[in-house]
PDB file of C-alpha atoms and ligand atoms in Angstrom:
ATOM      1  CA  MET A   2      -2.704   4.296  17.743  1.00 88.00           C
ATOM      2  CA  PRO A   3      -3.505   7.169  15.329  1.00 95.00           C
ATOM      3  CA  LYS A   4      -6.188   6.183  12.819  1.00 97.00           C
ATOM      4  CA  ASP A   5      -4.149   7.408   9.820  1.00 98.00           C
ATOM      5  CA  PHE A   6      -0.818   6.550   8.188  1.00 98.00           C
ATOM      6  CA  LEU A   7       0.339  10.039   7.153  1.00 98.00           C
ATOM      7  CA  LYS A   8       3.982   9.946   8.206  1.00 98.00           C
ATOM      8  CA  LEU A   9       6.198   7.510  10.091  1.00 98.00           C
ATOM      9  CA  SER A  10       6.874   9.850  12.994  1.00 98.00           C
ATOM     10  CA  ASP A  11       3.169   9.872  14.000  1.00 98.00           C
ATOM     11  CA  HIS A  12       3.717   6.289  15.135  1.00 98.00           C
ATOM     12  CA  THR A  13       5.910   4.537  17.652  1.00 98.00           C
ATOM     13  CA  PRO A  14       9.157   2.853  16.567  1.00 98.00           C
ATOM     14  CA  GLU A  15       7.543  -0.413  17.735  1.00 98.00           C
ATOM     15  CA  ASP A  16       4.603   0.061  15.342  1.00 98.00           C
ATOM     16  CA  ILE A  17       6.966   0.862  12.470  1.00 98.00           C
ATOM     17  CA  ARG A  18       9.052  -2.226  13.231  1.00 98.00           C
ATOM     18  CA  TRP A  19       5.858  -4.294  13.347  1.00 98.00           C
ATOM     19  CA  LEU A  20       4.887  -3.045   9.872  1.00 98.00           C
ATOM     20  CA  VAL A  21       8.342  -3.881   8.484  1.00 99.00           C
ATOM     21  CA  GLU A  22       8.258  -7.394   9.929  1.00 98.00           C
ATOM     22  CA  GLU A  23       4.608  -7.884   8.982  1.00 98.00           C
ATOM     23  CA  THR A  24       5.556  -7.062   5.378  1.00 98.00           C
ATOM     24  CA  LEU A  25       7.707 -10.186   5.195  1.00 98.00           C
ATOM     25  CA  ARG A  26       5.117 -12.311   7.035  1.00 98.00           C
ATOM     26  CA  THR A  27       2.497 -11.056   4.562  1.00 98.00           C
ATOM     27  CA  LYS A  28       4.773 -11.927   1.650  1.00 98.00           C
ATOM     28  CA  ARG A  29       5.150 -15.479   2.966  1.00 98.00           C
ATOM     29  CA  ALA A  30       1.388 -15.818   3.522  1.00 97.00           C
ATOM     30  CA  GLY A  31       0.778 -14.977  -0.156  1.00 97.00           C
ATOM     31  CA  ARG A  32      -2.917 -14.932  -1.039  1.00 96.00           C
ATOM     32  CA  SER A  33      -4.055 -17.096   1.869  1.00 95.00           C
ATOM     33  CA  GLU A  34      -5.245 -14.288   4.183  1.00 96.00           C
ATOM     34  CA  LYS A  35      -8.605 -12.548   3.652  1.00 97.00           C
ATOM     35  CA  PRO A  36      -8.974 -10.317   6.731  1.00 97.00           C
ATOM     36  CA  LEU A  37     -10.508  -7.445   4.734  1.00 98.00           C
ATOM     37  CA  ALA A  38     -13.416  -9.384   3.193  1.00 97.00           C
ATOM     38  CA  GLY A  39     -16.350  -7.023   2.672  1.00 97.00           C
ATOM     39  CA  LYS A  40     -14.235  -3.868   3.078  1.00 98.00           C
ATOM     40  CA  SER A  41     -13.768  -1.148   0.464  1.00 98.00           C
ATOM     41  CA  LEU A  42     -10.796   1.105  -0.193  1.00 98.00           C
ATOM     42  CA  GLY A  43     -10.841   4.348  -2.180  1.00 97.00           C
ATOM     43  CA  MET A  44      -7.736   5.702  -3.882  1.00 96.00           C
ATOM     44  CA  ILE A  45      -7.235   9.316  -4.968  1.00 94.00           C
ATOM     45  CA  PHE A  46      -4.087   9.854  -7.042  1.00 93.00           C
ATOM     46  CA  THR A  47      -3.441  13.428  -8.154  1.00 91.00           C
ATOM     47  CA  LYS A  48       0.015  12.366  -9.419  1.00 94.00           C
ATOM     48  CA  SER A  49       1.067   9.397 -11.551  1.00 95.00           C
ATOM     49  CA  SER A  50       1.838   6.046  -9.974  1.00 97.00           C
ATOM     50  CA  THR A  51       2.674   2.547 -11.141  1.00 97.00           C
ATOM     51  CA  ARG A  52       3.814   0.591  -8.082  1.00 98.00           C
ATOM     52  CA  THR A  53       1.936   2.245  -5.244  1.00 98.00           C
ATOM     53  CA  ARG A  54      -1.480   2.303  -6.885  1.00 98.00           C
ATOM     54  CA  ILE A  55      -1.351  -1.177  -8.380  1.00 98.00           C
ATOM     55  CA  GLY A  56       0.166  -2.492  -5.136  1.00 98.00           C
ATOM     56  CA  PHE A  57      -2.790  -1.159  -3.162  1.00 98.00           C
ATOM     57  CA  GLU A  58      -5.368  -2.276  -5.693  1.00 98.00           C
ATOM     58  CA  VAL A  59      -4.074  -5.826  -6.040  1.00 98.00           C
ATOM     59  CA  GLY A  60      -3.140  -6.014  -2.353  1.00 98.00           C
ATOM     60  CA  MET A  61      -6.657  -5.052  -1.270  1.00 98.00           C
ATOM     61  CA  TYR A  62      -8.105  -7.650  -3.646  1.00 98.00           C
ATOM     62  CA  GLN A  63      -5.770 -10.332  -2.300  1.00 98.00           C
ATOM     63  CA  LEU A  64      -6.850  -9.504   1.265  1.00 98.00           C
ATOM     64  CA  GLY A  65     -10.466 -10.151   0.290  1.00 98.00           C
ATOM     65  CA  GLY A  66     -11.518  -6.503  -0.125  1.00 98.00           C
ATOM     66  CA  TYR A  67     -12.364  -4.167  -2.975  1.00 98.00           C
ATOM     67  CA  ALA A  68     -10.447  -1.097  -4.174  1.00 98.00           C
ATOM     68  CA  THR A  69     -11.668   1.706  -6.404  1.00 97.00           C
ATOM     69  CA  THR A  70      -9.677   4.563  -7.932  1.00 95.00           C
ATOM     70  CA  LEU A  71     -11.229   8.025  -7.704  1.00 91.00           C
ATOM     71  CA  ARG A  72      -9.708  10.115 -10.455  1.00 87.00           C
ATOM     72  CA  PRO A  73      -9.465  13.702  -9.221  1.00 84.00           C
ATOM     73  CA  ASP A  74     -10.867  15.015 -12.504  1.00 86.00           C
ATOM     74  CA  GLU A  75     -13.884  12.742 -12.133  1.00 87.00           C
ATOM     75  CA  ILE A  76     -14.845  13.625  -8.572  1.00 90.00           C
ATOM     76  CA  GLN A  77     -16.290  16.945  -7.456  1.00 92.00           C
ATOM     77  CA  LEU A  78     -13.048  18.023  -5.732  1.00 85.00           C
ATOM     78  CA  THR A  79     -11.821  19.611  -8.953  1.00 86.00           C
ATOM     79  CA  ARG A  80     -15.165  21.433  -9.340  1.00 89.00           C
ATOM     80  CA  GLY A  81     -14.779  23.136  -5.997  1.00 89.00           C
ATOM     81  CA  GLU A  82     -16.222  20.688  -3.437  1.00 90.00           C
ATOM     82  CA  SER A  83     -14.108  21.195  -0.338  1.00 85.00           C
ATOM     83  CA  LEU A  84     -11.715  18.651   1.093  1.00 80.00           C
ATOM     84  CA  ARG A  85     -13.674  18.751   4.331  1.00 84.00           C
ATOM     85  CA  ASP A  86     -16.947  17.802   2.620  1.00 90.00           C
ATOM     86  CA  THR A  87     -15.228  15.225   0.416  1.00 90.00           C
ATOM     87  CA  ALA A  88     -13.615  13.594   3.437  1.00 87.00           C
ATOM     88  CA  GLN A  89     -16.899  13.448   5.313  1.00 93.00           C
ATOM     89  CA  VAL A  90     -18.822  11.995   2.370  1.00 96.00           C
ATOM     90  CA  LEU A  91     -16.205   9.380   1.502  1.00 95.00           C
ATOM     91  CA  SER A  92     -16.107   8.323   5.151  1.00 97.00           C
ATOM     92  CA  ARG A  93     -19.755   7.220   4.769  1.00 98.00           C
ATOM     93  CA  PHE A  94     -18.957   4.882   1.874  1.00 97.00           C
ATOM     94  CA  LEU A  95     -15.454   3.584   2.345  1.00 98.00           C
ATOM     95  CA  ASP A  96     -13.438   1.766   5.008  1.00 98.00           C
ATOM     96  CA  GLY A  97     -10.189   3.538   4.090  1.00 98.00           C
ATOM     97  CA  LEU A  98      -8.747   6.041   1.646  1.00 97.00           C
ATOM     98  CA  VAL A  99      -5.317   6.080   0.013  1.00 97.00           C
ATOM     99  CA  VAL A 100      -4.197   9.515  -1.208  1.00 96.00           C
ATOM    100  CA  ARG A 101      -1.273  10.641  -3.366  1.00 95.00           C
ATOM    101  CA  THR A 102      -1.100  14.408  -3.589  1.00 93.00           C
ATOM    102  CA  TYR A 103       1.233  17.394  -3.508  1.00 94.00           C
ATOM    103  CA  SER A 104       0.853  18.944  -0.108  1.00 95.00           C
ATOM    104  CA  GLN A 105       1.267  17.107   3.192  1.00 97.00           C
ATOM    105  CA  GLU A 106      -0.850  19.829   4.861  1.00 96.00           C
ATOM    106  CA  GLU A 107      -3.699  19.155   2.450  1.00 92.00           C
ATOM    107  CA  LEU A 108      -3.497  15.452   3.232  1.00 95.00           C
ATOM    108  CA  GLU A 109      -3.496  16.161   6.964  1.00 96.00           C
ATOM    109  CA  GLU A 110      -6.528  18.432   6.577  1.00 92.00           C
ATOM    110  CA  LEU A 111      -8.391  15.708   4.741  1.00 93.00           C
ATOM    111  CA  ALA A 112      -7.463  13.174   7.432  1.00 96.00           C
ATOM    112  CA  ALA A 113      -8.668  15.509  10.178  1.00 95.00           C
ATOM    113  CA  HIS A 114     -12.143  15.643   8.639  1.00 94.00           C
ATOM    114  CA  ALA A 115     -12.415  11.984   7.711  1.00 96.00           C
ATOM    115  CA  THR A 116     -13.562   9.349  10.155  1.00 97.00           C
ATOM    116  CA  ILE A 117     -11.915   6.533   8.182  1.00 98.00           C
ATOM    117  CA  PRO A 118      -8.159   5.779   8.006  1.00 98.00           C
ATOM    118  CA  ILE A 119      -6.260   7.911   5.476  1.00 98.00           C
ATOM    119  CA  ILE A 120      -3.051   6.447   4.047  1.00 98.00           C
ATOM    120  CA  ASN A 121      -0.340   8.635   2.519  1.00 98.00           C
ATOM    121  CA  ALA A 122       0.628   7.224  -0.879  1.00 98.00           C
ATOM    122  CA  LEU A 123       3.211  10.068  -1.347  1.00 98.00           C
ATOM    123  CA  THR A 124       3.191  13.791  -0.825  1.00 98.00           C
ATOM    124  CA  ASP A 125       5.915  16.306  -1.622  1.00 98.00           C
ATOM    125  CA  LYS A 126       7.227  15.769   1.909  1.00 98.00           C
ATOM    126  CA  TYR A 127       6.915  12.078   2.734  1.00 98.00           C
ATOM    127  CA  HIS A 128       6.532   8.623   1.229  1.00 98.00           C
ATOM    128  CA  PRO A 129       5.967   6.425   4.291  1.00 99.00           C
ATOM    129  CA  CYS A 130       4.685   3.331   2.432  1.00 99.00           C
ATOM    130  CA  GLN A 131       7.925   3.334   0.449  1.00 99.00           C
ATOM    131  CA  ALA A 132      10.041   3.355   3.616  1.00 99.00           C
ATOM    132  CA  ILE A 133       8.200   0.337   5.044  1.00 99.00           C
ATOM    133  CA  ALA A 134       8.908  -1.577   1.829  1.00 99.00           C
ATOM    134  CA  ASP A 135      12.529  -0.374   1.838  1.00 99.00           C
ATOM    135  CA  TYR A 136      13.347  -1.513   5.364  1.00 99.00           C
ATOM    136  CA  ALA A 137      11.478  -4.785   4.803  1.00 99.00           C
ATOM    137  CA  THR A 138      13.685  -5.339   1.743  1.00 99.00           C
ATOM    138  CA  MET A 139      16.829  -4.685   3.802  1.00 99.00           C
ATOM    139  CA  LEU A 140      15.564  -7.055   6.506  1.00 99.00           C
ATOM    140  CA  GLU A 141      14.830  -9.667   3.857  1.00 98.00           C
ATOM    141  CA  VAL A 142      18.376  -9.452   2.461  1.00 98.00           C
ATOM    142  CA  LYS A 143      20.255  -9.323   5.770  1.00 98.00           C
ATOM    143  CA  GLY A 144      17.957 -11.187   8.200  1.00 98.00           C
ATOM    144  CA  THR A 145      18.330  -8.309  10.695  1.00 98.00           C
ATOM    145  CA  LEU A 146      18.372  -4.515  10.692  1.00 98.00           C
ATOM    146  CA  LYS A 147      20.913  -4.371  13.494  1.00 96.00           C
ATOM    147  CA  GLY A 148      24.201  -2.689  12.644  1.00 96.00           C
ATOM    148  CA  LEU A 149      23.213  -1.779   9.091  1.00 98.00           C
ATOM    149  CA  LYS A 150      24.092   1.361   7.190  1.00 98.00           C
ATOM    150  CA  VAL A 151      22.158   2.775   4.241  1.00 99.00           C
ATOM    151  CA  ALA A 152      23.608   5.594   2.134  1.00 99.00           C
ATOM    152  CA  TYR A 153      21.172   7.791   0.251  1.00 99.00           C
ATOM    153  CA  ILE A 154      22.636   9.670  -2.716  1.00 98.00           C
ATOM    154  CA  GLY A 155      20.718  12.545  -4.330  1.00 98.00           C
ATOM    155  CA  ASP A 156      17.797  14.808  -3.529  1.00 98.00           C
ATOM    156  CA  GLY A 157      16.659  15.287   0.079  1.00 98.00           C
ATOM    157  CA  ASN A 158      13.092  14.684  -1.065  1.00 98.00           C
ATOM    158  CA  ASN A 159       9.970  12.818   0.096  1.00 98.00           C
ATOM    159  CA  VAL A 160      11.631   9.407  -0.313  1.00 99.00           C
ATOM    160  CA  ALA A 161      14.803  10.566   1.475  1.00 99.00           C
ATOM    161  CA  ASN A 162      12.790  12.089   4.338  1.00 98.00           C
ATOM    162  CA  SER A 163      10.913   8.861   4.990  1.00 99.00           C
ATOM    163  CA  LEU A 164      14.032   6.708   4.556  1.00 99.00           C
ATOM    164  CA  LEU A 165      15.853   8.903   7.074  1.00 99.00           C
ATOM    165  CA  MET A 166      12.974   8.827   9.564  1.00 99.00           C
ATOM    166  CA  GLY A 167      12.647   5.061   9.199  1.00 99.00           C
ATOM    167  CA  GLY A 168      16.346   4.495   9.849  1.00 99.00           C
ATOM    168  CA  ALA A 169      16.280   6.794  12.859  1.00 98.00           C
ATOM    169  CA  MET A 170      13.281   4.929  14.298  1.00 98.00           C
ATOM    170  CA  LEU A 171      14.571   1.429  13.521  1.00 98.00           C
ATOM    171  CA  GLY A 172      18.194   1.955  14.545  1.00 98.00           C
ATOM    172  CA  VAL A 173      19.667   1.798  11.030  1.00 99.00           C
ATOM    173  CA  ASP A 174      22.523   4.227  10.275  1.00 99.00           C
ATOM    174  CA  VAL A 175      21.656   6.642   7.459  1.00 99.00           C
ATOM    175  CA  ALA A 176      24.191   8.724   5.530  1.00 98.00           C
ATOM    176  CA  LEU A 177      22.713  11.257   3.140  1.00 98.00           C
ATOM    177  CA  ALA A 178      24.744  12.851   0.368  1.00 98.00           C
ATOM    178  CA  THR A 179      22.881  15.744  -1.222  1.00 98.00           C
ATOM    179  CA  PRO A 180      24.049  18.790  -3.155  1.00 98.00           C
ATOM    180  CA  LYS A 181      24.217  21.986  -1.124  1.00 96.00           C
ATOM    181  CA  ASN A 182      20.692  23.343  -0.487  1.00 96.00           C
ATOM    182  CA  TYR A 183      19.050  19.982  -1.235  1.00 98.00           C
ATOM    183  CA  ALA A 184      19.316  18.394   2.238  1.00 98.00           C
ATOM    184  CA  PRO A 185      16.077  17.332   3.972  1.00 98.00           C
ATOM    185  CA  PRO A 186      14.234  20.172   5.734  1.00 98.00           C
ATOM    186  CA  GLN A 187      15.263  21.179   9.256  1.00 98.00           C
ATOM    187  CA  ASP A 188      12.078  19.903  10.934  1.00 98.00           C
ATOM    188  CA  VAL A 189      12.602  16.442   9.414  1.00 98.00           C
ATOM    189  CA  LEU A 190      16.259  16.395  10.498  1.00 98.00           C
ATOM    190  CA  LYS A 191      15.303  17.451  14.005  1.00 98.00           C
ATOM    191  CA  THR A 192      12.587  14.842  14.451  1.00 98.00           C
ATOM    192  CA  ALA A 193      14.862  12.158  13.004  1.00 98.00           C
ATOM    193  CA  ALA A 194      17.665  13.184  15.380  1.00 98.00           C
ATOM    194  CA  GLY A 195      15.271  12.737  18.304  1.00 98.00           C
ATOM    195  CA  PHE A 196      14.402   9.181  17.256  1.00 98.00           C
ATOM    196  CA  ALA A 197      18.052   8.401  16.474  1.00 98.00           C
ATOM    197  CA  ALA A 198      19.057   9.419  19.995  1.00 98.00           C
ATOM    198  CA  GLN A 199      16.688   6.728  21.290  1.00 98.00           C
ATOM    199  CA  SER A 200      17.472   3.986  18.766  1.00 98.00           C
ATOM    200  CA  GLY A 201      21.232   4.530  18.539  1.00 98.00           C
ATOM    201  CA  ALA A 202      21.112   5.146  14.775  1.00 98.00           C
ATOM    202  CA  ARG A 203      23.813   7.404  13.366  1.00 98.00           C
ATOM    203  CA  ILE A 204      22.783  10.124  10.933  1.00 98.00           C
ATOM    204  CA  ASP A 205      25.380  11.733   8.661  1.00 98.00           C
ATOM    205  CA  LEU A 206      24.858  14.540   6.175  1.00 98.00           C
ATOM    206  CA  THR A 207      27.427  15.280   3.509  1.00 98.00           C
ATOM    207  CA  GLU A 208      27.778  16.774   0.039  1.00 98.00           C
ATOM    208  CA  ASN A 209      30.177  14.001  -0.964  1.00 98.00           C
ATOM    209  CA  PRO A 210      28.511  10.835  -2.348  1.00 98.00           C
ATOM    210  CA  LEU A 211      31.645   8.697  -1.993  1.00 98.00           C
ATOM    211  CA  ASN A 212      31.970   9.585   1.695  1.00 98.00           C
ATOM    212  CA  ALA A 213      28.347   8.681   2.305  1.00 98.00           C
ATOM    213  CA  ALA A 214      28.734   5.333   0.540  1.00 98.00           C
ATOM    214  CA  ARG A 215      31.768   4.246   2.558  1.00 98.00           C
ATOM    215  CA  HIS A 216      31.135   0.831   4.198  1.00 98.00           C
ATOM    216  CA  ALA A 217      27.421   1.005   3.421  1.00 98.00           C
ATOM    217  CA  ASN A 218      25.373  -2.197   3.289  1.00 99.00           C
ATOM    218  CA  PHE A 219      22.859  -0.530   0.983  1.00 99.00           C
ATOM    219  CA  VAL A 220      23.083   2.459  -1.335  1.00 99.00           C
ATOM    220  CA  TYR A 221      19.850   4.132  -2.341  1.00 99.00           C
ATOM    221  CA  THR A 222      18.866   6.824  -4.793  1.00 98.00           C
ATOM    222  CA  ASP A 223      15.836   8.521  -6.314  1.00 98.00           C
ATOM    223  CA  VAL A 224      15.195  10.802  -9.275  1.00 98.00           C
ATOM    224  CA  TRP A 225      16.773  14.244  -9.433  1.00 98.00           C
ATOM    225  CA  VAL A 226      13.469  15.802 -10.480  1.00 98.00           C
ATOM    226  CA  SER A 227      10.387  14.726  -8.565  1.00 98.00           C
ATOM    227  CA  MET A 228       6.796  15.075  -9.690  1.00 97.00           C
ATOM    228  CA  GLY A 229       5.814  18.726  -9.405  1.00 97.00           C
ATOM    229  CA  GLN A 230       9.399  20.003  -9.917  1.00 97.00           C
ATOM    230  CA  GLU A 231       9.390  19.876 -13.714  1.00 97.00           C
ATOM    231  CA  GLY A 232      10.056  23.646 -13.860  1.00 98.00           C
ATOM    232  CA  GLU A 233      13.404  23.131 -12.071  1.00 98.00           C
ATOM    233  CA  GLU A 234      14.554  20.395 -14.421  1.00 97.00           C
ATOM    234  CA  ASN A 235      17.423  22.261 -16.098  1.00 98.00           C
ATOM    235  CA  ILE A 236      18.959  23.635 -12.928  1.00 98.00           C
ATOM    236  CA  ARG A 237      18.571  20.321 -11.114  1.00 98.00           C
ATOM    237  CA  ARG A 238      20.290  18.396 -13.891  1.00 97.00           C
ATOM    238  CA  LYS A 239      23.293  20.672 -13.412  1.00 97.00           C
ATOM    239  CA  GLU A 240      23.309  20.702  -9.612  1.00 98.00           C
ATOM    240  CA  PHE A 241      22.905  16.932  -9.214  1.00 98.00           C
ATOM    241  CA  LYS A 242      25.712  15.951 -11.598  1.00 97.00           C
ATOM    242  CA  GLY A 243      27.881  13.387  -9.809  1.00 97.00           C
ATOM    243  CA  PHE A 244      25.107  12.331  -7.424  1.00 98.00           C
ATOM    244  CA  ILE A 245      24.914   8.950  -9.077  1.00 98.00           C
ATOM    245  CA  ILE A 246      25.137   5.352  -7.962  1.00 98.00           C
ATOM    246  CA  ASP A 247      27.677   3.906 -10.375  1.00 98.00           C
ATOM    247  CA  ASP A 248      30.503   1.367 -10.263  1.00 98.00           C
ATOM    248  CA  ALA A 249      32.933   3.855  -8.701  1.00 98.00           C
ATOM    249  CA  LEU A 250      30.528   4.579  -5.860  1.00 98.00           C
ATOM    250  CA  MET A 251      29.787   0.880  -5.311  1.00 98.00           C
ATOM    251  CA  LYS A 252      33.532   0.314  -4.763  1.00 98.00           C
ATOM    252  CA  GLU A 253      33.402   2.555  -1.675  1.00 98.00           C
ATOM    253  CA  ALA A 254      30.615   0.515  -0.107  1.00 98.00           C
ATOM    254  CA  LYS A 255      30.834  -2.973   1.419  1.00 98.00           C
ATOM    255  CA  PRO A 256      31.712  -5.711  -1.109  1.00 98.00           C
ATOM    256  CA  ASP A 257      28.228  -7.246  -0.767  1.00 98.00           C
ATOM    257  CA  CYS A 258      26.471  -3.877  -0.865  1.00 98.00           C
ATOM    258  CA  LYS A 259      23.085  -3.828  -2.610  1.00 99.00           C
ATOM    259  CA  ALA A 260      21.720  -0.977  -4.704  1.00 99.00           C
ATOM    260  CA  MET A 261      18.190   0.293  -4.122  1.00 99.00           C
ATOM    261  CA  HIS A 262      15.894   2.728  -5.932  1.00 98.00           C
ATOM    262  CA  CYS A 263      12.245   3.478  -5.272  1.00 98.00           C
ATOM    263  CA  LEU A 264      11.689   3.656  -9.077  1.00 98.00           C
ATOM    264  CA  PRO A 265      10.952   4.917 -11.641  1.00 98.00           C
ATOM    265  CA  ALA A 266      14.669   5.284 -12.519  1.00 98.00           C
ATOM    266  CA  HIS A 267      16.599   7.330 -15.040  1.00 97.00           C
ATOM    267  CA  ARG A 268      19.616   5.278 -16.063  1.00 98.00           C
ATOM    268  CA  GLY A 269      22.636   7.505 -16.589  1.00 97.00           C
ATOM    269  CA  GLU A 270      21.347  10.205 -14.213  1.00 97.00           C
ATOM    270  CA  GLU A 271      20.951   9.068 -10.599  1.00 98.00           C
ATOM    271  CA  ILE A 272      21.957   5.440 -11.279  1.00 98.00           C
ATOM    272  CA  SER A 273      24.144   3.883 -13.975  1.00 98.00           C
ATOM    273  CA  ALA A 274      22.720   1.127 -16.154  1.00 98.00           C
ATOM    274  CA  SER A 275      25.618  -1.098 -15.027  1.00 98.00           C
ATOM    275  CA  VAL A 276      24.475  -0.947 -11.390  1.00 98.00           C
ATOM    276  CA  MET A 277      20.727  -0.857 -12.042  1.00 98.00           C
ATOM    277  CA  ASP A 278      20.907  -3.942 -14.247  1.00 98.00           C
ATOM    278  CA  GLY A 279      23.861  -5.563 -12.471  1.00 98.00           C
ATOM    279  CA  PRO A 280      24.173  -8.207  -9.746  1.00 98.00           C
ATOM    280  CA  ALA A 281      24.052  -5.747  -6.813  1.00 98.00           C
ATOM    281  CA  SER A 282      20.651  -4.398  -7.808  1.00 98.00           C
ATOM    282  CA  ILE A 283      17.636  -5.371  -5.689  1.00 98.00           C
ATOM    283  CA  VAL A 284      15.337  -2.727  -7.144  1.00 98.00           C
ATOM    284  CA  PHE A 285      12.731  -5.138  -8.473  1.00 98.00           C
ATOM    285  CA  ASP A 286      12.537  -7.122  -5.216  1.00 98.00           C
ATOM    286  CA  GLN A 287      12.120  -3.756  -3.537  1.00 98.00           C
ATOM    287  CA  ALA A 288       9.335  -2.860  -5.983  1.00 98.00           C
ATOM    288  CA  GLU A 289       7.545  -6.156  -5.336  1.00 98.00           C
ATOM    289  CA  ASN A 290       7.808  -5.539  -1.611  1.00 98.00           C
ATOM    290  CA  LYS A 291       5.798  -2.343  -2.050  1.00 98.00           C
ATOM    291  CA  MET A 292       2.718  -4.512  -2.451  1.00 98.00           C
ATOM    292  CA  HIS A 293       3.478  -6.677   0.581  1.00 98.00           C
ATOM    293  CA  ALA A 294       4.223  -3.583   2.682  1.00 99.00           C
ATOM    294  CA  GLN A 295       1.001  -1.927   1.601  1.00 98.00           C
ATOM    295  CA  LYS A 296      -0.944  -5.102   2.426  1.00 98.00           C
ATOM    296  CA  ALA A 297       0.600  -4.979   5.917  1.00 98.00           C
ATOM    297  CA  ILE A 298      -0.450  -1.317   6.190  1.00 98.00           C
ATOM    298  CA  LEU A 299      -3.994  -2.157   5.055  1.00 98.00           C
ATOM    299  CA  LYS A 300      -4.202  -4.985   7.603  1.00 98.00           C
ATOM    300  CA  LYS A 301      -3.123  -2.643  10.395  1.00 98.00           C
ATOM    301  CA  PHE A 302      -5.188   0.423   9.536  1.00 98.00           C
ATOM    302  CA  LEU A 303      -8.307  -1.115   7.975  1.00 98.00           C
ATOM    303  CA  GLY A 304      -8.226  -4.485   9.693  1.00 94.00           C
ATOM    304  CA  GLY A 305      -7.288  -3.341  13.181  1.00 83.00           C
ATOM    305  CA  LYS A 306      -4.259  -5.691  13.347  1.00 81.00           C
TER     306      LYS A 306
HETATM  307  N1   CP B 424       8.060   4.010  -5.859  1.00 61.51           N
HETATM  308  C1   CP B 424       6.839   4.474  -6.129  1.00 61.51           C
HETATM  309  O1   CP B 424       6.127   5.048  -5.310  1.00 61.51           O
HETATM  310  O2   CP B 424       6.434   4.211  -7.414  1.00 61.51           O
HETATM  311  P1   CP B 424       5.128   4.755  -8.123  1.00 61.51           P
HETATM  312  O3   CP B 424       5.279   6.239  -8.299  1.00 61.51           O
HETATM  313  O4   CP B 424       5.082   4.008  -9.421  1.00 61.51           O
HETATM  314  O5   CP B 424       3.934   4.442  -7.256  1.00 61.51           O
HETATM  315  N1  NVA B 425      10.630  11.518  -5.417  1.00 61.51           N
HETATM  316  C1  NVA B 425       9.802  10.933  -6.448  1.00 61.51           C
HETATM  317  C2  NVA B 425       9.307   9.595  -6.016  1.00 61.51           C
HETATM  318  C3  NVA B 425       8.434   8.877  -6.978  1.00 61.51           C
HETATM  319  C4  NVA B 425       7.979   7.550  -6.471  1.00 61.51           C
HETATM  320  C5  NVA B 425       8.649  11.883  -6.750  1.00 61.51           C
HETATM  321  O1  NVA B 425       8.060  12.430  -5.809  1.00 61.51           O
HETATM  322  O2  NVA B 425       8.351  12.067  -7.928  1.00 61.51           O
END
């Protein structure tokens, strides 16, 4: 097993399924397990975070370990110390490092020079911890992942890439509706297609949100403007108009369809307030499951589970 959790496709579908199932076992176990007693986790966040960071911090504490946040402006990285040196030094102190940053390549470089497990807490390309929580939430609602369809409406971004890869690996059908030129990158689509051929998952790409939502068990969306894309805000607001989970879209999906969002949300843009705050919404269960998923990830990568 690779030492790091940088993207789902580095791992086997069996390992990803184990993490999804372990998330729900971990949730049931509550605070009773302390397999990481005496271990320390570092966390570098070069972008904002509410759920992921607090989920790791509290999760590590609940597992008996200690977590410390390394603010990029307070460590020597921002004063020119190289990633390679930083990775080697931190490997001498810590048992694992969680990193949220812009570039996936930068994260992979850091991981290559670290001897401890590096966990991707979001890059511009992937958000693998989110996908584990997302599929665990679907499993929690339905009791199985077999035969399910999730429709993703919006930007083919980090969250979409990991959701797509997860579905392809786990055998969940994924329909993505994105505006023209906002589909996931070709390399992600190709890798996902390879996994889907093995798992039997169906992958559909469309520019029509209502088509994507048809007969879906879950509809999912994320912000139109991700962190780091603030300069594209005006154009994106125009191009993403209509890529919204609202009551009309919910009507296309299955009657018991649930609405998901990785959060934070912008009501009235990618999701209507009526859906976000209505009976079909499971967004806060999904948010809670981030912590349980991240505890499962910590157990596997720091605890050798
Ligand atoms: N969903 C998610 O990753 O949230 P944060 O940005 O608050 O961590
Ligand atoms: N796509 C969003 C997800 C935030 C959790 C972003 O990268 O900003």
